[in-house]
XYZ file of C-alpha atoms in Angstrom:
746
model
C -17.243 -92.795 -23.850
C -17.301 -96.298 -22.318
C -19.159 -97.210 -19.110
C -17.531 -99.327 -16.420
C -18.688 -101.003 -13.187
C -16.119 -101.651 -10.477
C -16.303 -103.121 -6.970
C -13.429 -102.333 -4.665
C -11.985 -100.625 -1.599
C -11.427 -96.909 -1.178
C -7.669 -96.426 -0.825
C -7.533 -92.649 -0.522
C -9.938 -89.691 -0.437
C -8.112 -86.798 -2.129
C -10.934 -84.282 -1.809
C -14.445 -84.256 -0.385
C -16.896 -81.337 -0.125
C -19.436 -82.164 2.628
C -21.833 -79.459 1.412
C -22.461 -80.871 -2.056
C -20.898 -84.346 -1.947
C -18.281 -83.713 -4.638
C -15.397 -86.149 -4.173
C -12.098 -87.195 -5.718
C -10.932 -90.622 -4.501
C -9.054 -93.735 -5.580
C -10.149 -97.348 -5.251
C -8.515 -100.708 -5.786
C -10.521 -103.159 -7.867
C -11.326 -106.363 -5.944
C -10.455 -108.268 -9.127
C -7.174 -106.395 -9.619
C -5.679 -105.437 -6.225
C -2.523 -104.015 -7.846
C -4.389 -101.392 -9.924
C -5.716 -98.087 -8.570
C -8.571 -96.181 -10.253
C -9.245 -92.441 -9.760
C -12.939 -91.569 -9.386
C -14.719 -88.202 -9.346
C -18.367 -87.290 -8.831
C -21.144 -86.213 -6.468
C -21.646 -89.007 -3.945
C -22.618 -89.561 -0.299
C -19.844 -89.242 2.292
C -16.968 -91.558 1.393
C -14.109 -92.680 3.599
C -10.872 -94.577 3.232
C -11.358 -98.328 3.592
C -15.010 -98.373 2.625
C -16.127 -101.001 0.170
C -17.976 -99.533 -2.789
C -19.567 -100.443 -6.090
C -19.472 -97.723 -8.729
C -20.626 -97.319 -12.301
C -19.499 -94.460 -14.503
C -17.946 -93.292 -17.740
C -14.210 -93.507 -18.285
C -12.638 -90.224 -19.380
C -9.121 -88.923 -19.921
C -8.411 -85.767 -17.920
C -5.728 -83.541 -19.473
C -3.914 -83.325 -16.115
C -4.996 -86.325 -14.013
C -5.158 -88.910 -16.758
C -7.747 -91.717 -16.921
C -10.536 -91.481 -14.351
C -14.157 -92.526 -13.832
C -16.939 -89.942 -13.683
C -19.170 -91.654 -11.135
C -22.854 -91.920 -12.137
C -24.039 -94.699 -9.756
C -22.510 -95.139 -6.313
C -23.286 -97.821 -3.736
C -21.593 -98.616 -0.452
C -21.155 -102.273 0.442
C -19.849 -103.886 3.588
C -16.046 -104.350 3.671
C -15.356 -107.915 2.626
C -11.704 -108.465 3.518
C -9.626 -107.964 6.639
C -7.493 -105.433 4.771
C -10.586 -103.452 3.728
C -11.917 -103.448 7.299
C -8.528 -102.310 8.653
C -8.325 -99.485 6.106
C -11.856 -98.425 7.002
C -11.114 -98.264 10.737
C -7.677 -96.680 10.240
C -9.180 -93.802 8.241
C -10.214 -92.022 11.453
C -13.917 -92.258 10.607
C -14.574 -93.509 14.143
C -13.150 -91.281 16.844
C -10.732 -93.156 19.099
C -9.501 -95.590 16.442
C -6.307 -94.822 14.556
C -4.055 -97.034 12.422
C -2.364 -98.757 15.407
C -5.607 -99.580 17.217
C -7.227 -100.662 13.921
C -4.396 -103.148 13.338
C -4.779 -104.581 16.861
C -8.562 -104.963 16.437
C -8.154 -106.823 13.128
C -5.457 -109.061 14.591
C -7.836 -109.944 17.464
C -11.181 -110.309 15.664
C -10.390 -110.630 11.958
C -13.414 -110.732 9.641
C -15.751 -110.660 12.648
C -14.613 -107.142 13.605
C -17.630 -105.231 12.329
C -20.084 -107.721 13.840
C -18.298 -107.411 17.195
C -18.391 -103.590 17.059
C -22.107 -103.662 16.284
C -23.371 -106.401 18.613
C -20.695 -106.875 21.301
C -18.699 -103.621 21.493
C -17.696 -104.353 25.121
C -15.371 -107.074 23.757
C -13.128 -104.359 22.290
C -11.887 -103.934 25.867
C -10.053 -107.262 25.397
C -7.491 -105.237 23.465
C -4.778 -103.545 25.450
C -5.234 -99.770 25.425
C -9.047 -99.848 25.103
C -11.011 -99.376 28.327
C -14.539 -100.681 28.742
C -15.885 -97.121 28.595
C -13.944 -96.392 25.401
C -15.129 -99.679 23.918
C -18.778 -98.734 24.434
C -18.171 -95.231 22.963
C -16.576 -96.796 19.873
C -19.611 -99.061 19.550
C -21.995 -96.115 19.697
C -20.004 -94.193 17.084
C -19.892 -97.230 14.812
C -23.661 -97.648 15.072
C -24.115 -93.980 14.204
C -21.990 -94.398 11.088
C -23.848 -97.594 10.246
C -27.130 -95.676 10.544
C -25.804 -93.020 8.177
C -24.718 -95.716 5.715
C -28.119 -97.407 5.939
C -29.944 -94.094 5.419
C -27.788 -93.193 2.415
C -28.370 -96.597 0.820
C -32.098 -96.306 1.508
C -32.316 -92.848 -0.061
C -30.274 -93.952 -3.051
C -32.749 -96.763 -3.728
C -35.448 -94.124 -4.284
C -33.430 -92.156 -6.801
C -32.397 -89.370 -4.416
C -29.132 -87.793 -5.553
C -26.145 -87.807 -3.180
C -26.353 -84.024 -2.749
C -29.965 -84.202 -1.542
C -29.298 -87.394 0.421
C -26.672 -85.544 2.429
C -29.036 -82.661 3.128
C -31.783 -85.076 4.188
C -29.538 -87.029 6.517
C -28.111 -83.847 8.085
C -31.665 -82.662 8.761
C -33.171 -85.867 10.187
C -30.186 -88.016 11.300
C -31.432 -91.312 12.753
C -35.040 -90.342 11.889
C -34.281 -90.244 8.148
C -35.825 -93.564 7.150
C -38.821 -93.032 9.456
C -39.581 -89.565 8.027
C -39.182 -90.595 4.393
C -41.288 -93.714 4.872
C -44.064 -92.073 6.877
C -44.307 -88.614 5.293
C -41.870 -87.878 2.463
C -43.722 -84.607 1.854
C -41.913 -83.231 4.897
C -38.852 -83.094 2.640
C -40.518 -80.429 0.491
C -41.021 -78.318 3.620
C -37.619 -78.860 5.208
C -35.093 -79.431 2.418
C -34.322 -76.643 -0.042
C -34.363 -77.970 -3.605
C -36.787 -80.816 -2.935
C -40.175 -79.690 -4.115
C -43.554 -81.361 -4.134
C -42.946 -83.342 -7.327
C -39.754 -85.004 -6.080
C -41.409 -85.736 -2.723
C -44.460 -87.112 -4.529
C -42.276 -89.439 -6.567
C -40.632 -90.742 -3.395
C -44.059 -91.116 -1.767
C -45.297 -93.242 -4.658
C -42.237 -95.481 -4.308
C -42.727 -95.994 -0.561
C -46.436 -96.707 -1.016
C -48.142 -93.539 0.278
C -51.806 -93.537 -0.848
C -52.938 -90.963 -3.421
C -55.572 -89.631 -1.006
C -53.281 -89.573 2.025
C -53.827 -86.445 4.158
C -50.063 -85.847 3.977
C -50.247 -85.814 0.175
C -53.322 -83.567 -0.013
C -51.862 -81.038 2.402
C -48.566 -80.971 0.543
C -50.393 -80.598 -2.773
C -52.541 -77.700 -1.556
C -49.501 -75.880 -0.170
C -47.621 -76.549 -3.398
C -50.408 -74.960 -5.459
C -50.460 -71.912 -3.147
C -46.676 -71.596 -3.284
C -46.734 -71.824 -7.076
C -49.367 -69.083 -7.103
C -47.157 -66.931 -4.854
C -44.345 -67.436 -7.356
C -46.661 -65.928 -9.970
C -47.414 -62.900 -7.789
C -50.655 -64.030 -6.102
C -51.146 -63.526 -2.365
C -54.111 -65.929 -2.288
C -56.238 -68.060 -4.619
C -60.029 -68.160 -4.840
C -61.328 -71.332 -3.212
C -62.768 -72.858 -6.391
C -59.611 -72.228 -8.419
C -57.418 -73.740 -5.716
C -59.608 -76.864 -5.495
C -59.531 -77.231 -9.282
C -55.743 -76.865 -9.522
C -55.112 -79.193 -6.570
C -57.448 -81.865 -7.979
C -55.642 -81.735 -11.322
C -52.250 -81.997 -9.613
C -53.212 -84.820 -7.251
C -55.578 -86.748 -9.496
C -58.270 -87.068 -6.807
C -61.793 -85.718 -6.308
C -62.745 -82.178 -5.288
C -64.674 -83.489 -2.284
C -61.680 -85.214 -0.679
C -59.574 -82.062 -1.039
C -62.426 -79.893 0.251
C -62.721 -81.960 3.445
C -58.971 -81.876 4.094
C -58.758 -78.111 3.553
C -61.230 -77.514 6.379
C -58.929 -79.478 8.684
C -55.923 -77.535 7.391
C -57.645 -74.266 8.297
C -58.554 -75.486 11.783
C -54.958 -76.636 12.359
C -53.506 -73.344 11.031
C -51.857 -74.756 7.909
C -53.840 -72.392 5.661
C -56.295 -69.539 6.162
C -59.786 -69.515 4.674
C -60.832 -65.869 4.398
C -64.606 -66.053 3.958
C -66.124 -63.001 2.272
C -69.547 -62.131 0.807
C -68.298 -62.764 -2.739
C -66.490 -66.022 -1.951
C -63.676 -67.565 0.042
C -60.011 -66.707 -0.503
C -57.385 -69.271 0.473
C -54.062 -68.082 1.858
C -50.926 -69.599 3.179
C -51.152 -68.442 6.787
C -48.172 -66.102 6.613
C -49.495 -64.207 3.590
C -52.862 -63.636 5.251
C -51.156 -62.245 8.321
C -48.710 -60.155 6.261
C -51.449 -58.602 4.126
C -53.762 -57.884 7.065
C -50.932 -56.429 9.165
C -49.730 -54.270 6.263
C -53.195 -52.789 5.755
C -53.691 -52.067 9.460
C -50.212 -50.598 10.037
C -50.346 -48.396 6.929
C -53.672 -46.983 8.063
C -52.404 -46.410 11.607
C -49.219 -44.674 10.396
C -51.233 -42.531 8.010
C -53.621 -41.419 10.737
C -51.471 -38.349 11.339
C -52.382 -35.104 9.650
C -50.399 -31.966 10.362
C -52.082 -29.982 7.591
C -52.870 -26.491 8.802
C -50.851 -26.915 11.995
C -47.667 -25.732 10.402
C -47.191 -23.808 7.159
C -44.283 -25.167 5.123
C -44.639 -22.701 2.241
C -42.046 -20.304 3.667
C -39.565 -23.182 4.155
C -40.143 -24.327 0.565
C -39.626 -20.721 -0.624
C -36.366 -20.530 1.313
C -35.230 -23.844 -0.159
C -35.962 -22.598 -3.685
C -33.830 -19.542 -3.021
C -30.970 -21.495 -1.453
C -30.894 -24.165 -4.173
C -31.656 -21.750 -7.032
C -34.578 -23.905 -8.126
C -38.260 -23.316 -8.804
C -40.718 -26.033 -7.826
C -43.821 -26.407 -9.988
C -47.175 -26.652 -8.136
C -47.206 -30.475 -8.255
C -43.773 -30.625 -6.672
C -44.614 -28.059 -3.966
C -47.737 -30.024 -3.130
C -45.781 -33.304 -2.888
C -43.138 -31.734 -0.631
C -45.802 -30.177 1.600
C -47.771 -33.428 1.866
C -44.626 -35.373 2.749
C -44.034 -33.021 5.676
C -47.689 -33.075 6.811
C -48.699 -36.745 6.534
C -47.709 -39.929 8.288
C -47.644 -41.869 4.997
C -47.354 -40.476 1.482
C -46.996 -42.131 -1.928
C -45.165 -40.086 -4.564
C -45.705 -41.577 -7.997
C -44.736 -40.475 -11.472
C -42.919 -41.489 -14.611
C -39.422 -40.533 -15.797
C -38.613 -36.839 -15.991
C -41.320 -35.771 -13.524
C -38.911 -34.720 -10.782
C -39.186 -37.489 -8.171
C -35.515 -37.184 -7.225
C -35.804 -33.400 -6.917
C -38.674 -33.878 -4.471
C -36.759 -36.463 -2.423
C -33.835 -34.054 -2.138
C -36.154 -31.233 -1.042
C -37.780 -33.449 1.615
C -34.328 -34.446 2.906
C -33.256 -30.793 3.192
C -36.419 -29.745 5.039
C -36.207 -32.704 7.417
C -32.535 -32.016 8.143
C -33.410 -28.362 8.843
C -35.876 -29.607 11.470
C -33.236 -31.868 12.982
C -35.046 -35.040 11.910
C -33.240 -38.341 11.352
C -33.803 -39.816 7.869
C -33.278 -43.293 6.439
C -33.213 -43.915 2.673
C -33.667 -47.394 1.234
C -34.630 -49.296 -1.907
C -35.460 -52.939 -2.674
C -32.218 -53.702 -4.567
C -28.572 -52.828 -4.167
C -28.453 -51.128 -7.575
C -31.506 -48.987 -6.801
C -30.057 -48.024 -3.409
C -26.768 -47.052 -5.027
C -28.584 -44.854 -7.583
C -30.571 -43.248 -4.759
C -27.414 -42.466 -2.821
C -25.711 -40.959 -5.878
C -28.765 -38.803 -6.656
C -29.251 -37.483 -3.115
C -25.778 -37.441 -1.595
C -27.374 -39.131 1.416
C -26.559 -42.668 2.576
C -28.976 -45.230 1.139
C -29.128 -48.995 1.560
C -31.277 -51.975 0.672
C -34.404 -52.470 2.751
C -32.927 -55.767 3.949
C -29.827 -54.006 5.213
C -31.927 -51.267 6.810
C -33.866 -53.887 8.744
C -30.753 -55.912 9.595
C -30.757 -59.547 8.532
C -30.227 -61.459 11.761
C -30.591 -65.105 10.730
C -30.922 -67.001 7.517
C -31.227 -70.754 7.679
C -29.116 -72.995 5.477
C -31.361 -72.738 2.433
C -32.100 -68.980 2.811
C -35.846 -69.493 2.533
C -36.613 -68.138 5.980
C -35.379 -64.797 7.154
C -35.698 -62.737 10.266
C -34.703 -59.153 10.852
C -33.088 -57.458 13.810
C -35.480 -54.537 13.419
C -39.092 -55.277 14.329
C -41.849 -54.184 16.716
C -39.675 -54.944 19.749
C -36.576 -53.310 18.271
C -37.862 -50.628 15.872
C -35.916 -48.294 13.616
C -34.690 -45.238 15.484
C -35.471 -42.596 12.897
C -38.047 -39.928 12.174
C -38.486 -40.386 8.419
C -38.153 -43.408 6.109
C -38.061 -42.847 2.339
C -38.332 -45.901 0.077
C -37.505 -45.565 -3.631
C -38.566 -47.977 -6.412
C -41.539 -48.976 -4.260
C -43.264 -50.799 -7.127
C -40.708 -53.582 -6.549
C -41.670 -54.133 -2.899
C -43.734 -57.295 -2.393
C -46.145 -58.006 0.452
C -43.578 -59.972 2.481
C -40.968 -57.216 2.454
C -43.546 -54.479 3.106
C -44.808 -56.424 6.104
C -41.267 -56.693 7.522
C -40.597 -52.997 6.871
C -43.786 -51.848 8.594
C -43.100 -54.012 11.637
C -39.916 -51.996 12.159
C -41.499 -48.539 11.746
C -42.828 -47.171 15.036
C -45.878 -44.937 15.289
C -44.948 -41.327 14.723
C -42.347 -42.112 12.073
C -43.162 -40.784 8.600
C -43.101 -43.200 5.678
C -42.680 -41.896 2.123
C -43.043 -44.401 -0.720
C -41.639 -43.237 -4.050
C -42.197 -45.174 -7.244
C -43.713 -45.484 -10.681
C -47.020 -47.332 -10.443
C -46.910 -48.035 -14.185
C -43.822 -50.215 -13.850
C -44.134 -53.966 -13.681
C -45.264 -55.186 -10.254
C -42.905 -56.897 -7.819
C -41.411 -60.269 -8.639
C -42.699 -61.558 -5.299
C -46.373 -61.855 -4.317
C -48.580 -58.776 -4.175
C -49.131 -55.556 -6.062
C -48.394 -53.372 -3.066
C -47.808 -49.911 -4.529
C -50.757 -50.067 -6.907
C -53.061 -51.476 -4.194
C -52.108 -48.651 -1.813
C -52.776 -46.032 -4.495
C -56.067 -47.594 -5.605
C -57.396 -47.840 -2.053
C -57.875 -44.074 -1.796
C -57.016 -44.357 1.900
C -53.363 -43.272 1.744
C -52.435 -39.786 0.483
C -50.940 -39.848 -3.026
C -48.965 -37.126 -4.825
C -49.187 -37.777 -8.578
C -46.537 -36.229 -10.799
C -47.537 -35.839 -14.435
C -45.616 -32.769 -15.619
C -42.471 -33.544 -17.627
C -39.710 -30.999 -17.150
C -38.195 -29.140 -20.056
C -34.816 -30.855 -19.804
C -36.496 -34.262 -19.730
C -38.661 -33.304 -22.711
C -35.480 -33.190 -24.786
C -35.038 -36.925 -24.207
C -36.842 -39.213 -26.638
C -36.534 -41.980 -24.031
C -38.664 -39.927 -21.641
C -41.171 -38.599 -24.189
C -41.676 -42.017 -25.792
C -42.050 -43.669 -22.389
C -44.853 -41.259 -21.510
C -46.473 -41.805 -24.899
C -46.443 -45.551 -24.316
C -47.909 -45.063 -20.844
C -50.761 -42.993 -22.306
C -51.459 -45.662 -24.924
C -49.883 -43.678 -27.764
C -47.406 -45.174 -30.219
C -43.764 -44.092 -29.837
C -42.160 -42.273 -32.760
C -40.099 -44.958 -34.506
C -39.091 -42.880 -37.518
C -37.341 -39.889 -36.013
C -33.623 -40.267 -35.360
C -32.873 -38.978 -31.872
C -29.693 -38.752 -29.891
C -30.903 -41.194 -27.248
C -33.601 -43.360 -28.903
C -33.370 -45.425 -32.079
C -35.592 -48.016 -33.708
C -34.116 -50.517 -36.174
C -36.571 -52.515 -38.264
C -35.877 -56.248 -38.649
C -38.310 -59.068 -39.364
C -35.897 -62.000 -39.527
C -34.737 -63.645 -36.294
C -31.265 -64.471 -37.575
C -30.740 -60.928 -38.856
C -31.936 -59.552 -35.523
C -29.520 -61.778 -33.598
C -26.645 -60.553 -35.792
C -27.726 -56.952 -35.276
C -27.737 -57.393 -31.484
C -24.193 -58.806 -31.553
C -23.016 -55.941 -33.777
C -24.656 -53.285 -31.587
C -23.329 -54.648 -28.295
C -19.827 -55.602 -29.421
C -18.883 -52.741 -31.755
C -21.367 -50.049 -32.724
C -22.714 -48.823 -29.384
C -19.401 -48.984 -27.471
C -17.869 -46.886 -30.263
C -20.825 -44.452 -30.282
C -20.926 -44.036 -26.494
C -17.191 -44.534 -25.881
C -17.855 -47.305 -23.380
C -17.253 -51.021 -22.824
C -19.596 -53.734 -24.185
C -20.370 -54.683 -20.580
C -22.081 -51.259 -20.195
C -24.642 -52.245 -22.856
C -27.526 -54.349 -21.516
C -29.735 -56.490 -23.739
C -33.284 -56.675 -22.341
C -35.791 -59.189 -23.657
C -39.337 -60.151 -22.631
C -38.715 -63.902 -22.614
C -36.359 -66.541 -21.288
C -36.894 -69.263 -23.880
C -37.090 -68.350 -27.561
C -34.548 -67.570 -30.297
C -34.539 -64.023 -28.879
C -34.848 -65.099 -25.240
C -32.333 -64.779 -22.424
C -30.874 -68.287 -22.681
C -30.160 -68.211 -26.418
C -28.987 -64.593 -26.552
C -26.585 -65.156 -23.662
C -25.020 -68.046 -25.542
C -24.689 -66.000 -28.744
C -23.326 -62.924 -26.962
C -20.907 -64.984 -24.877
C -19.439 -66.474 -28.070
C -19.060 -62.988 -29.564
C -17.851 -61.031 -26.526
C -15.956 -63.686 -24.547
C -15.055 -66.609 -26.836
C -13.149 -69.708 -25.666
C -9.436 -69.211 -25.237
C -6.507 -71.271 -23.905
C -5.883 -68.350 -21.532
C -9.401 -68.522 -20.061
C -10.467 -71.261 -17.668
C -14.071 -72.383 -17.884
C -16.521 -74.711 -16.176
C -19.735 -76.256 -17.466
C -22.429 -76.418 -14.820
C -25.822 -77.756 -15.829
C -26.223 -76.567 -19.437
C -24.219 -73.353 -19.029
C -20.535 -72.833 -19.695
C -19.076 -70.225 -17.344
C -15.830 -68.641 -18.537
C -13.363 -66.192 -17.036
C -14.407 -62.748 -18.242
C -18.131 -63.564 -18.388
C -20.742 -61.056 -17.263
C -23.024 -62.652 -14.655
C -25.975 -61.750 -12.432
C -26.994 -62.965 -8.987
C -30.573 -64.293 -9.357
C -31.558 -64.808 -5.710
C -30.830 -63.019 -2.451
C -27.977 -64.649 -0.546
C -27.582 -62.912 2.803
C -24.818 -65.222 4.042
C -22.289 -65.249 1.220
C -19.076 -63.472 2.137
C -17.386 -60.733 0.102
C -14.178 -58.744 0.381
C -13.022 -55.396 -0.995
C -9.292 -54.808 -1.259
C -8.538 -51.082 -1.128
C -5.794 -49.291 -3.048
C -3.634 -49.213 0.079
C -4.193 -52.909 0.727
C -6.873 -52.456 3.390
C -9.509 -55.178 3.335
C -13.189 -54.539 3.965
C -15.374 -57.589 4.333
C -19.072 -58.257 4.702
C -21.873 -60.589 3.735
C -24.737 -60.491 1.269
C -25.113 -60.442 -2.515
C -28.592 -59.660 -3.798
C -30.945 -60.548 -6.611
C -29.997 -58.401 -9.624
C -26.392 -57.655 -8.611
C -24.085 -57.957 -11.635
C -20.411 -58.819 -11.825
C -17.585 -60.323 -13.870
C -16.036 -63.794 -13.452
C -12.349 -63.136 -12.786
C -11.100 -66.607 -11.863
C -12.224 -70.238 -12.063
C -10.512 -72.835 -9.856
C -11.391 -76.317 -11.094
C -9.176 -77.961 -8.483
C -10.731 -76.348 -5.414
C -14.147 -76.107 -7.063
C -14.943 -72.405 -6.887
C -15.560 -69.406 -9.144
C -14.493 -65.863 -8.266
C -16.816 -62.998 -9.225
C -16.141 -59.288 -8.786
C -19.316 -57.246 -8.312
C -19.942 -53.499 -8.258
C -17.799 -51.621 -5.739
C -15.095 -54.294 -6.289
C -16.747 -56.833 -4.002
C -14.915 -60.133 -4.508
C -17.046 -63.251 -3.943
C -16.107 -66.924 -4.119
C -18.873 -69.297 -5.217
C -18.523 -72.980 -4.555
C -19.571 -74.910 -7.684
C -22.615 -76.124 -5.746
C -23.739 -72.470 -5.377
C -23.626 -71.631 -9.071
C -27.378 -72.120 -9.466
C -27.520 -68.643 -7.859
C -25.738 -67.052 -10.836
C -26.612 -66.679 -14.533
C -24.881 -65.214 -17.561
C -26.207 -61.673 -17.928
C -25.225 -60.366 -21.346
C -29.015 -60.515 -21.769
C -31.609 -60.426 -18.950
C -35.387 -60.364 -18.847
C -37.078 -56.976 -18.582
C -38.663 -58.169 -15.349
C -35.233 -58.935 -13.885
C -33.987 -55.456 -14.871
C -36.409 -53.673 -12.522
C -34.685 -51.228 -10.223
C -31.595 -51.132 -12.432
C -30.395 -48.405 -14.753
C -27.998 -48.993 -17.638
C -25.906 -46.658 -19.764
C -27.594 -48.163 -22.837
C -30.130 -50.892 -23.519
C -30.969 -52.957 -26.593
C -34.484 -54.425 -26.733
C -35.262 -57.013 -29.427
C -39.055 -57.112 -29.977
C -40.233 -59.417 -32.743
C -42.912 -61.742 -31.366
C -44.182 -63.303 -28.168
C -47.281 -64.257 -26.161
C -49.794 -61.530 -25.241
C -49.264 -62.247 -21.552
C -45.662 -60.985 -21.884
C -45.906 -58.504 -24.723
C -47.683 -55.801 -22.747
C -47.590 -52.028 -22.418
C -46.068 -51.907 -18.956
C -43.347 -54.395 -19.966
C -42.356 -52.152 -22.895
C -42.529 -49.085 -20.634
C -40.414 -50.732 -17.927
C -37.746 -51.859 -20.409
C -37.455 -48.471 -22.084
C -37.134 -46.586 -18.790
C -34.103 -48.697 -17.759
C -31.962 -46.723 -20.260
C -29.960 -43.805 -18.925
C -28.264 -42.478 -22.080
C -29.442 -44.566 -25.028
C -32.241 -46.999 -25.898
C -32.271 -49.075 -29.073
C -35.363 -51.084 -29.915
C -35.098 -53.476 -32.829
C -37.561 -55.744 -34.568
C -41.094 -55.310 -35.829
C -42.974 -51.980 -35.540
C -46.214 -53.966 -35.467
C -45.016 -55.827 -32.356
C -44.279 -52.555 -30.547
C -47.676 -51.143 -31.515
C -49.339 -54.369 -30.340
C -47.584 -54.043 -26.971
C -48.794 -50.448 -26.591
C -52.356 -51.567 -27.363
C -52.094 -54.464 -24.917
C -52.794 -52.711 -21.625
C -54.172 -55.836 -20.051
C -52.171 -56.494 -16.919
C -52.077 -60.035 -15.628
C -54.423 -59.971 -12.651
C -52.936 -60.778 -9.301
C -55.062 -62.084 -6.475
C -54.408 -59.530 -3.730
C -56.681 -57.942 -1.132
C -54.522 -55.174 0.313
C -56.634 -52.504 -1.391
C -59.854 -53.979 0.046
C -58.395 -54.385 3.525
C -57.121 -50.804 3.610
C -60.638 -49.594 2.816
C -62.089 -51.854 5.508
C -59.734 -50.510 8.190
C -60.586 -46.942 7.179
C -64.349 -47.646 7.298
C -64.026 -49.395 10.657
C -62.085 -46.452 12.107
C -64.663 -43.960 10.851
C -67.495 -45.974 12.425
C -65.715 -45.858 15.780
């Protein structure tokens, strides 16, 4: 593939996407005015008539013929009268069309651009241009010149066109000033530009290593990285150590700057008898508020005021069901307390209790809201209860998401609370401190909150260990369910899950109807087994489609990790075909028919459902963990169509495809809150940090009808023995106790 450098004039812009900078355009070579060259690539805004210098590889497109894939793009000033006329005639400057452009060139020739920049009033010499219009044209030209200058400046520092566009849209005429003075602002304001990219730019523009801007950005980066690993704060000494290693400067300099950051409300130093904890301000507020509000909501005890035993007896009779003592106690406590946690493993009757609580509340005329952290979990909750359930985000009402979706606000809050009497949250182990804080802000005093979940599941992906901290505090009432019901005892999935949770080894020898273990010690053999199970054996056994079988793995990168298994399974289940369009984005080939998963919440993306009678329902929002199938790829208009559960049709611009991954295989962590007809878990080797008891337990309990584990028995036994959870730095448990002690002292 040969590389080529060409200088010329843009003749025509066939397509340009202002969101990601993808363009298709033709240029004439200055050295060969009769020849036109088609160019494609991600570049800053390009317009007809602009003079450019490009470097790229020459390729032959099966439909468009020879074209250049642009790798380096630079705008230059138009050099000829024809180039200047084309530039002005393109409509880039409001008020100038082809006729006016021709008149301007005839009057000023090669001096046109200089006149527009320095003496715009002279444009009034041309018939049809008033003095006022002349000055407006001059202002618009200067604005475009500023954009050009900013784009060239950003390009010199290795900033890609996509990011350059985002930067210029954010800062406009302040772009060069911001990047020169404090490039670390980019990491705060521009999604996709993190500390390391900003630091590279800072080094290029000469920012000192011990600059306060750099130290502050480095400290916040370390805290944000910690939040990504589940920590709400970091101990002071650990933060200083990590920041010093990142920045390459002394502890003392960082220590001094952190004091200033605390005073100026950039971070919070929570000084305690056993040391100082360092928070990003929001997390300190969220954790403290959560502890206080939970305690206040829980400070309602109706025990002894009203006897619910007769109502529970009547419910048993009406539903032809008998509640065991643990269940009766949980139902009673839910009706008597402001806040209750109901926790238990599979087969312990959590859904039965939720249904009973709903019936009793409805009998009292109480309004109830059901919600869960993910769309899949909410759908399961609705199917199990027959009562409307939704995601917590939907319950709270997303009101605004900025362009990069990092900041979110909710319609429901302290000033506009939920109008309901009871809120029941399922899969509460998945709720992080940020979401719990937002939920509690919307729950008014007097409303009951019931948190249902399995505290032995993996903690939330986001920061915090909320459910476990609440339980461990001893401040909030907890109903623990340990009794496995007879029907559930017939399931080897359930019995083995409880064995694992107790630290006992699962039975790998007995052949059960819903749990199988297949011994393999060779990676290649295990990969072949997975393909065979997913493509042929399990669909035949369960009479289902391969897409109903989910491969769950502890890791992303390894021969048995998500990335490699997705590639292998894609080749087996959805191989290349002339009838299937495909698109390679980054290192992944997406193909029509592929199974994919949304990997981040996108509250703005639009979807449509076309009903059987042709009615169209539309809405917004696709959430982390939602799975779908690619039904169409449009390489001309640069989008991919995905159909999710409930037949929601979504169009993803190519620039949005970093939100979607192949999902023939997913990590066990990513599977939280989901339930699959059957799962296949390859377990052969891995680091102790990942190969833990609660990871094995979480993976196994995702299976609804069948679980197949395959690999080494020794690995499974090692995971059962490894009950060491990765510690998370959280203080919700401590703060709950402190609020309770303070209230008692009063």
